[in-house]
Coordinates of C-alpha atoms and ligand atoms in Angstrom, one line a residue:
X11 CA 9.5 -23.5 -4.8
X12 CA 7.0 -22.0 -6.6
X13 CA 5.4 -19.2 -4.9
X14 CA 3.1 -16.7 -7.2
X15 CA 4.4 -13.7 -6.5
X16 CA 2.6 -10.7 -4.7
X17 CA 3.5 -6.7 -5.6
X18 CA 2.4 -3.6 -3.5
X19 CA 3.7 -0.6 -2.1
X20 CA 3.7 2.9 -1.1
X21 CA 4.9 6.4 -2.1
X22 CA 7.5 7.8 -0.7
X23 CA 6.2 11.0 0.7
X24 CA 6.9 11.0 4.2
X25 CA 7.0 8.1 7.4
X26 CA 3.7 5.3 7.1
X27 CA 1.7 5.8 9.6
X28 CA -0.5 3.5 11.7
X29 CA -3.6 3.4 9.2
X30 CA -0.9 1.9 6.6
X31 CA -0.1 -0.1 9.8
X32 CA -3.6 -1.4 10.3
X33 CA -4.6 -1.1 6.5
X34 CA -1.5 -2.9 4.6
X35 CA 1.7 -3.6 6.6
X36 CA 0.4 -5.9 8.7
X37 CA -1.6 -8.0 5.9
X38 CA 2.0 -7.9 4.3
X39 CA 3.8 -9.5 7.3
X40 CA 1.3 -12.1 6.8
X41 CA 1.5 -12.6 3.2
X42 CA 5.9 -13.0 3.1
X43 CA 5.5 -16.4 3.6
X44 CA 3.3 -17.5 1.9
X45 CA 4.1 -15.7 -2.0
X46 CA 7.2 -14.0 -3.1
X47 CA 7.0 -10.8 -2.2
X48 CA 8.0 -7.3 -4.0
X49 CA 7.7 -3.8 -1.9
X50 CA 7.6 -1.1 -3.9
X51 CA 9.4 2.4 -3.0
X52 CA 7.3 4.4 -5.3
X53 CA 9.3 7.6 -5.7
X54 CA 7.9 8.3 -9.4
X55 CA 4.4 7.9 -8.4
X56 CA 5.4 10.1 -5.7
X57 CA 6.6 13.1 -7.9
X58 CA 2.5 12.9 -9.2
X59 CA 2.2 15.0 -6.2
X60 CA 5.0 16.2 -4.6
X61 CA 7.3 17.3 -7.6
X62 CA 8.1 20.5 -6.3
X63 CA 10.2 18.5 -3.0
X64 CA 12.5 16.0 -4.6
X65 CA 14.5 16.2 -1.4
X66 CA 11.7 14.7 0.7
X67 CA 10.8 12.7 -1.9
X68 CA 14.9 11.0 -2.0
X69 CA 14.9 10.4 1.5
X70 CA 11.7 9.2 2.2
X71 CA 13.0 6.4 -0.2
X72 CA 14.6 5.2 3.3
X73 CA 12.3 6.0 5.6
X74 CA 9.3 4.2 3.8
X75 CA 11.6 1.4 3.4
X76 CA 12.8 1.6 7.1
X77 CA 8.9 2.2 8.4
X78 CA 8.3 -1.4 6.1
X79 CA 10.7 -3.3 7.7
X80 CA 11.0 -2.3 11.0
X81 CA 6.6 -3.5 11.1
X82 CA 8.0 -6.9 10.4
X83 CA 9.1 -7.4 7.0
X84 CA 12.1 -9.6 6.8
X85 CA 14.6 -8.1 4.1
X86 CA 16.1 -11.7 3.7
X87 CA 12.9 -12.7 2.0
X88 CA 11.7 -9.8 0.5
X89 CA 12.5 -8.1 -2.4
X90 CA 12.6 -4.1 -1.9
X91 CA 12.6 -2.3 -5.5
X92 CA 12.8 0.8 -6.0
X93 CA 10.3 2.3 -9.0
X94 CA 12.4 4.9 -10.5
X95 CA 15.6 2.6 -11.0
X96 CA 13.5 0.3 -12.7
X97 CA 13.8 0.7 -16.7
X98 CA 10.7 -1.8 -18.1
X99 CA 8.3 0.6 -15.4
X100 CA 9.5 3.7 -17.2
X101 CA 8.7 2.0 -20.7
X102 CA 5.6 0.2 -19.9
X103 CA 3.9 3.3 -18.9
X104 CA 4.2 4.8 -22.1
X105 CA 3.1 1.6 -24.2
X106 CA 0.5 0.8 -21.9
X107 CA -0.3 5.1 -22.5
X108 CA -1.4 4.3 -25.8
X109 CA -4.3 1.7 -24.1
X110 CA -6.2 3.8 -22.2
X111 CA -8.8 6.5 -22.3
X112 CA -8.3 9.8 -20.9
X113 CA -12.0 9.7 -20.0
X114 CA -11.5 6.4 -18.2
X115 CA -9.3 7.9 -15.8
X116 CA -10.7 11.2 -15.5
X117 CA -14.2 8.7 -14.0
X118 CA -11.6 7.1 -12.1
X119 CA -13.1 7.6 -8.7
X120 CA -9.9 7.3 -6.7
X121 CA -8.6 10.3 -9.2
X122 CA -11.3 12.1 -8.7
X123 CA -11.1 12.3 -4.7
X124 CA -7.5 12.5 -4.4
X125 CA -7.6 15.2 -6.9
X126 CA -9.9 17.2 -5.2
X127 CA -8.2 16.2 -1.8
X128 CA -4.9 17.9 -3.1
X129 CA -7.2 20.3 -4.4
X130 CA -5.6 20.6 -8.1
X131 CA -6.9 23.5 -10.3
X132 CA -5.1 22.3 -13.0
X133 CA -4.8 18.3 -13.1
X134 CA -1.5 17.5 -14.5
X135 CA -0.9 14.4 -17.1
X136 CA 1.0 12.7 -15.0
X137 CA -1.5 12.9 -12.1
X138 CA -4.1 12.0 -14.0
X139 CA -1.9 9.0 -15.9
X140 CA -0.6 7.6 -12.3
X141 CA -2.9 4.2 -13.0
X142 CA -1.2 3.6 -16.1
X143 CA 1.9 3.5 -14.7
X144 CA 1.2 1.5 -11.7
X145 CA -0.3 -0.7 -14.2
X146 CA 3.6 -1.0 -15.1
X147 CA 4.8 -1.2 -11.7
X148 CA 2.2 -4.5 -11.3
X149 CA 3.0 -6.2 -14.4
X150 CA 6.6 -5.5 -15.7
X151 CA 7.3 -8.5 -13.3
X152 CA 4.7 -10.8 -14.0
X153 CA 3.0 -10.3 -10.3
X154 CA -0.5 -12.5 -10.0
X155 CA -1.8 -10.9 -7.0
X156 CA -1.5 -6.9 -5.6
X157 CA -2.4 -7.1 -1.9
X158 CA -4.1 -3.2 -1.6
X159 CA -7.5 -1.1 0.4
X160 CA -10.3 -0.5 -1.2
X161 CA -9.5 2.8 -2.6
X162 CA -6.8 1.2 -5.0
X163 CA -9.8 -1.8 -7.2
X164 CA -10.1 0.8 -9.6
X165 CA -6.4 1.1 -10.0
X166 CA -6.4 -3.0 -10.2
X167 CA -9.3 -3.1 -13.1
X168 CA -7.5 -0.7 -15.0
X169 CA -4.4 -2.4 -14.9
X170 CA -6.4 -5.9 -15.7
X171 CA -8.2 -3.7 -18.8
X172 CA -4.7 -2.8 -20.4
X173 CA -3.3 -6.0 -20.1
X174 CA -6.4 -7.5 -21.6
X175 CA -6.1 -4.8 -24.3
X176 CA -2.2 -5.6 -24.7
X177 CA -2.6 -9.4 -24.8
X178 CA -5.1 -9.2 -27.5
X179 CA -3.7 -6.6 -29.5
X180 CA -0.2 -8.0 -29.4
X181 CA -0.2 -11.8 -28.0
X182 CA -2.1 -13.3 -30.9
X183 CA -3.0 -15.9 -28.6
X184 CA 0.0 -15.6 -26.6
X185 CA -0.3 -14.3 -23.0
X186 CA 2.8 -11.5 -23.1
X187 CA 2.0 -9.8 -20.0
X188 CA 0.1 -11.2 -16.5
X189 CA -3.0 -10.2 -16.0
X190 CA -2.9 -9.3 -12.3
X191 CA -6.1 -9.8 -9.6
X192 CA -6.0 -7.6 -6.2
X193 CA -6.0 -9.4 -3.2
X194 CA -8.1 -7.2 -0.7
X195 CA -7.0 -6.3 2.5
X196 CA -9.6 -7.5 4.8
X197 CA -9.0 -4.3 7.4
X198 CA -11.0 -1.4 7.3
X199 CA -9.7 2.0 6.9
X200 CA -8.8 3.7 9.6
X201 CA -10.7 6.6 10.6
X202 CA -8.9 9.6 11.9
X203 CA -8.5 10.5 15.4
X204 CA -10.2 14.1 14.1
X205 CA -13.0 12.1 13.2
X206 CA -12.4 12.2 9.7
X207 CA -13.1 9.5 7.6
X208 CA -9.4 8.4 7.0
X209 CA -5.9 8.9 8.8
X210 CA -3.4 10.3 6.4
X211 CA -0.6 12.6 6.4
X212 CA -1.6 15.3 4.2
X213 CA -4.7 15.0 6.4
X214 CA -2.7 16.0 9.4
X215 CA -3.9 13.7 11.8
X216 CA -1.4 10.8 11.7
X217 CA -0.1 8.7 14.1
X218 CA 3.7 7.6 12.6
X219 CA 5.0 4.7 13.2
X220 CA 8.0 6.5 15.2
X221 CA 6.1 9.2 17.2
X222 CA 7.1 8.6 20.5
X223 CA 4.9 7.6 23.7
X224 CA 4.2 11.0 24.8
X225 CA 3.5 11.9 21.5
X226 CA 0.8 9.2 21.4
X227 CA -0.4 9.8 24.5
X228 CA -1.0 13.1 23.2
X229 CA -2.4 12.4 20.2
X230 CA -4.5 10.2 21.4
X231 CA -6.0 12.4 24.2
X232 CA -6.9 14.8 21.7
X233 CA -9.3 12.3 19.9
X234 CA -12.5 13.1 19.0
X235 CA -15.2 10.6 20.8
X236 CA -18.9 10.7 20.9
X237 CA -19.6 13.8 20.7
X238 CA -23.4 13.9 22.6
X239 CA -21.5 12.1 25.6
X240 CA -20.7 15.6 27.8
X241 CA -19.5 13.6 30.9
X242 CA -18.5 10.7 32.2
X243 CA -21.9 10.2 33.8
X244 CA -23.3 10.3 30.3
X245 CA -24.0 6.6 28.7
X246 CA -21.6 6.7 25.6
X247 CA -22.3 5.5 22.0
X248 CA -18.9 3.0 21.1
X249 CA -20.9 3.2 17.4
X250 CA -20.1 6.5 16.8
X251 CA -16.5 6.5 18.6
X252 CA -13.7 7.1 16.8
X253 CA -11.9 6.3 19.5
X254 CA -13.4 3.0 20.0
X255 CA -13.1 1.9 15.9
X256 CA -9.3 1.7 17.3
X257 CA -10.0 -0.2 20.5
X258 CA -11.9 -2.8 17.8
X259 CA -8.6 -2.4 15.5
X260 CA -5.7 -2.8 18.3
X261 CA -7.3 -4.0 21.8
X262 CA -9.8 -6.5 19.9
X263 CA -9.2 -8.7 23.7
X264 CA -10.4 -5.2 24.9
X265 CA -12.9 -3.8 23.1
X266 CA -16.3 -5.9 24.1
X267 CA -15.6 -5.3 27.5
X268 CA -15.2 -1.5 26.6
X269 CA -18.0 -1.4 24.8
X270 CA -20.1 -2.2 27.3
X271 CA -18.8 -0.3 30.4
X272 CA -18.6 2.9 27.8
X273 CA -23.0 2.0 27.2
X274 CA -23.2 2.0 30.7
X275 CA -21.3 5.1 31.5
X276 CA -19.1 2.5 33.5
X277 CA -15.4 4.3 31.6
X278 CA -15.0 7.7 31.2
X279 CA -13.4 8.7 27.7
X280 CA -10.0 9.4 29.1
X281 CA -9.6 6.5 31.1
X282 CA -10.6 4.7 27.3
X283 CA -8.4 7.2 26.1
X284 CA -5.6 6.1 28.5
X285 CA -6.2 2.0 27.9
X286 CA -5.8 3.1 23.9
X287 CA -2.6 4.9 24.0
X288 CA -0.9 2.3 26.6
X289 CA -1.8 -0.1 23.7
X290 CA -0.5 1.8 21.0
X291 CA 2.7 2.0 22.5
X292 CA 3.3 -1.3 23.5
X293 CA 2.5 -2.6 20.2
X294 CA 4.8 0.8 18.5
X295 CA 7.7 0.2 20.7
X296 CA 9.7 -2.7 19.3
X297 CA 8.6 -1.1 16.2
X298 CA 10.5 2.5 17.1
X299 CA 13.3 0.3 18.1
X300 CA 13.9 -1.2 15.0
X301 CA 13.2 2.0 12.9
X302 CA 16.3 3.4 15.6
X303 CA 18.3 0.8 14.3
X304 CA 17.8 1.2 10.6
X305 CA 18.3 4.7 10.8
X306 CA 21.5 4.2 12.4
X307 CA 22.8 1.8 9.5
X308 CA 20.9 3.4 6.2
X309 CA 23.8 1.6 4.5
X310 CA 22.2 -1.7 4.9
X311 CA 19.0 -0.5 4.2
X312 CA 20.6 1.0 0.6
X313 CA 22.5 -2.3 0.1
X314 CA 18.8 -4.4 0.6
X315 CA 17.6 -1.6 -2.1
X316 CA 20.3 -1.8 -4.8
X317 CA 20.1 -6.0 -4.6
X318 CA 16.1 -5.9 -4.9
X319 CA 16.0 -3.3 -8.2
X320 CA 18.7 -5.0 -9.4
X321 CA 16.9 -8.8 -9.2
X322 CA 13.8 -6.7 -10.8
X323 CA 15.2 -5.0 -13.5
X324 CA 16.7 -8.3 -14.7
X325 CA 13.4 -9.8 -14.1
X326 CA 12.0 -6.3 -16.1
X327 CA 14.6 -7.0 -18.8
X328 CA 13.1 -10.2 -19.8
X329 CA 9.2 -8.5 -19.6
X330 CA 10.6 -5.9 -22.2
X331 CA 11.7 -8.4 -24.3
X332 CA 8.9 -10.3 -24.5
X333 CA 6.9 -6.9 -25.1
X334 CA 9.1 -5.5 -28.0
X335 CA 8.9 -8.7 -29.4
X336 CA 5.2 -8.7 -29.8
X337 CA 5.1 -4.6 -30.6
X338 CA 7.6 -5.2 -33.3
X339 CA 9.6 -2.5 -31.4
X340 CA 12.9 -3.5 -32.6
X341 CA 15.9 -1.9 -33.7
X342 CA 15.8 -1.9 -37.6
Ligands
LIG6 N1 -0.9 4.0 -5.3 C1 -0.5 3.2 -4.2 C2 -0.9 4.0 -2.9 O1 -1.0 5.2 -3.0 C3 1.0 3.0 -4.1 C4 1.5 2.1 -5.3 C5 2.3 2.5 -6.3 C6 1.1 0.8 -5.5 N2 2.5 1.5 -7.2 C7 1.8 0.4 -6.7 C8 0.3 -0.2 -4.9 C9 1.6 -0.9 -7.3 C10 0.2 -1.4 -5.4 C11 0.8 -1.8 -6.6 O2 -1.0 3.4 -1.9

């Protein structure tokens, strides 16, 4: 019965796309069994970013929750909360605000790239304070393990630092809040199909979840590959291949046999191209189906929503209690 309990999610900004595929949801699917699991719909940690378009913020709400489930998350088992209709999140972040050093996040290297990425002249607070409140999102229920890429550690070491900091300060002894470890997603990123070193949406080279075969196809054909391979006669380097990363990610049956013919000029890049795509969509289909579906009946999807953030803030509720305990935050 009992399970330690796992917490990740995503911001809602848009439809995931097949690096969160490859990079989280799948390690997720695996994971429901196993621990208790809480998705978070991060629509505050969104607004770090995309404040100026509440409306896409709102309904992406759906869609990231949609794009979640539809990969293979079973809403029966999981527990879907949604960040901003969760009180102890909101008052976490500013206790745990009182914990941390504004030069530690400012040499937060994650910070620093996304920062520059979204290119910020001016770096707002709550841009710059986003750890501290995931910090929050991790802890308010008592998660032990945050399933997440690379790029999120130094979000997981802060969070571990304040709840050291919070325990000591306030436990005397007691251990008030959970210190949390990351459980590290054993995928790679995935590259971009530009070449870049990452897919991602502000990036513009995403494949989503719902694009549809042609535009896959599409997509795909317009991959960068090898770049010193001219023509088909040309022995190609799979190292270098963008293309082929994805053949190791998707068509792993594949990809040693296309590795080889592609060294010995034996496959052409569209015919790779072509054996990609056809793999993408098989594995996307079932996948657009059930997105289809959910989209048809957002209801559902709202009722699955409303039942998870309610189960957490109670859960939250107890956290707080516990915390204003220790803080001697009480009413007088
Ligand atoms: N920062 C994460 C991302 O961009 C999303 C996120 C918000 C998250 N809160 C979280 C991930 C808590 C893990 C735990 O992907």
């Amino acid at each position: 019965m009992d399970k330690k309990r796992i917490l990740t999610g995503d911001r809602t900004t848009g439809r995931l796309h097949l690096g969160h595929y490859a990079g989280s949801l799948q390690n997720r699917i695996k994971l429901q069994d196993k621990y208790d699991t809480f998705i978070l719909l991060a629509d505050v940690q969104a607004l770090t970013t995309h404040f100026k378009n509440p409306d896409l913020i709102s309904d992406s709400i759906y869609r990231v929750a949609i794009d979640n489930l539809s990969a293979g998350l079973n809403p029966e088992k999981i527990t879907l909360v949604q960040q901003s209709q969760i009180a102890a999140i909101a008052e976490l972040t500013v206790f745990y605000s009182m914990l941390v050093s504004v030069n530690s996040l400012r040499h937060n290297p994650t910070i620093k790239t996304e920062a520059r990425q979204y290119g910020y002249d001016e770096l707002t607070y709550g841009f710059l304070g986003y750890p501290v409140s995931q910090a929050a999102d991790i802890t308010f229920c008592n998660a032990d393990l945050v399933p997440v890429g690379e790029d999120q550690i130094p979000h997981i070491e802060q969070a571990r630092k304040i709840v050291r900091r919070f325990n000591d300060l306030y436990g005397k002894g007691k251990e008030i809040i959970r210190e949390p470890e990351a459980l590290l997603s054993s995928t790679p990123r995935l590259a971009g199909l530009d070449g870049g070193s990452k897919m991602g949406k502000s990036l513009g080279n995403a494949i989503y979840l719902d694009d549809d075969a042609e535009t896959v196809a599409s997509k795909v054909m317009a991959a960068v590959t090898d770049k010193n391979r001219i023509t088909a006669v040309d022995k190609g380097n799979p190292g270098i291949c963008t293309v082929f990363t994805y053949h190791s990610t998707f068509n792993p049956e594949e990809c040693e046999n296309i590795c080889n013919m592609c060294k010995n000029a034996k496959i052409g890049c569209v015919a790779c191209k072509k054996q990609l795509y056809e793999k993408l969509n098989t594995l996307l289909e079932p996948i657009r189906e059930k997105i289809a579906y959910y989209e048809m009946n957002r209801a559902k999807v709202r009722e699955y929503i409303e039942a998870g953030s309610a189960k957490a803030n109670q859960i939250g509720n107890q956290t707080m209690e516990r915390v204003k305990e220790a803080m001697k935050i009480l009413m007088l």
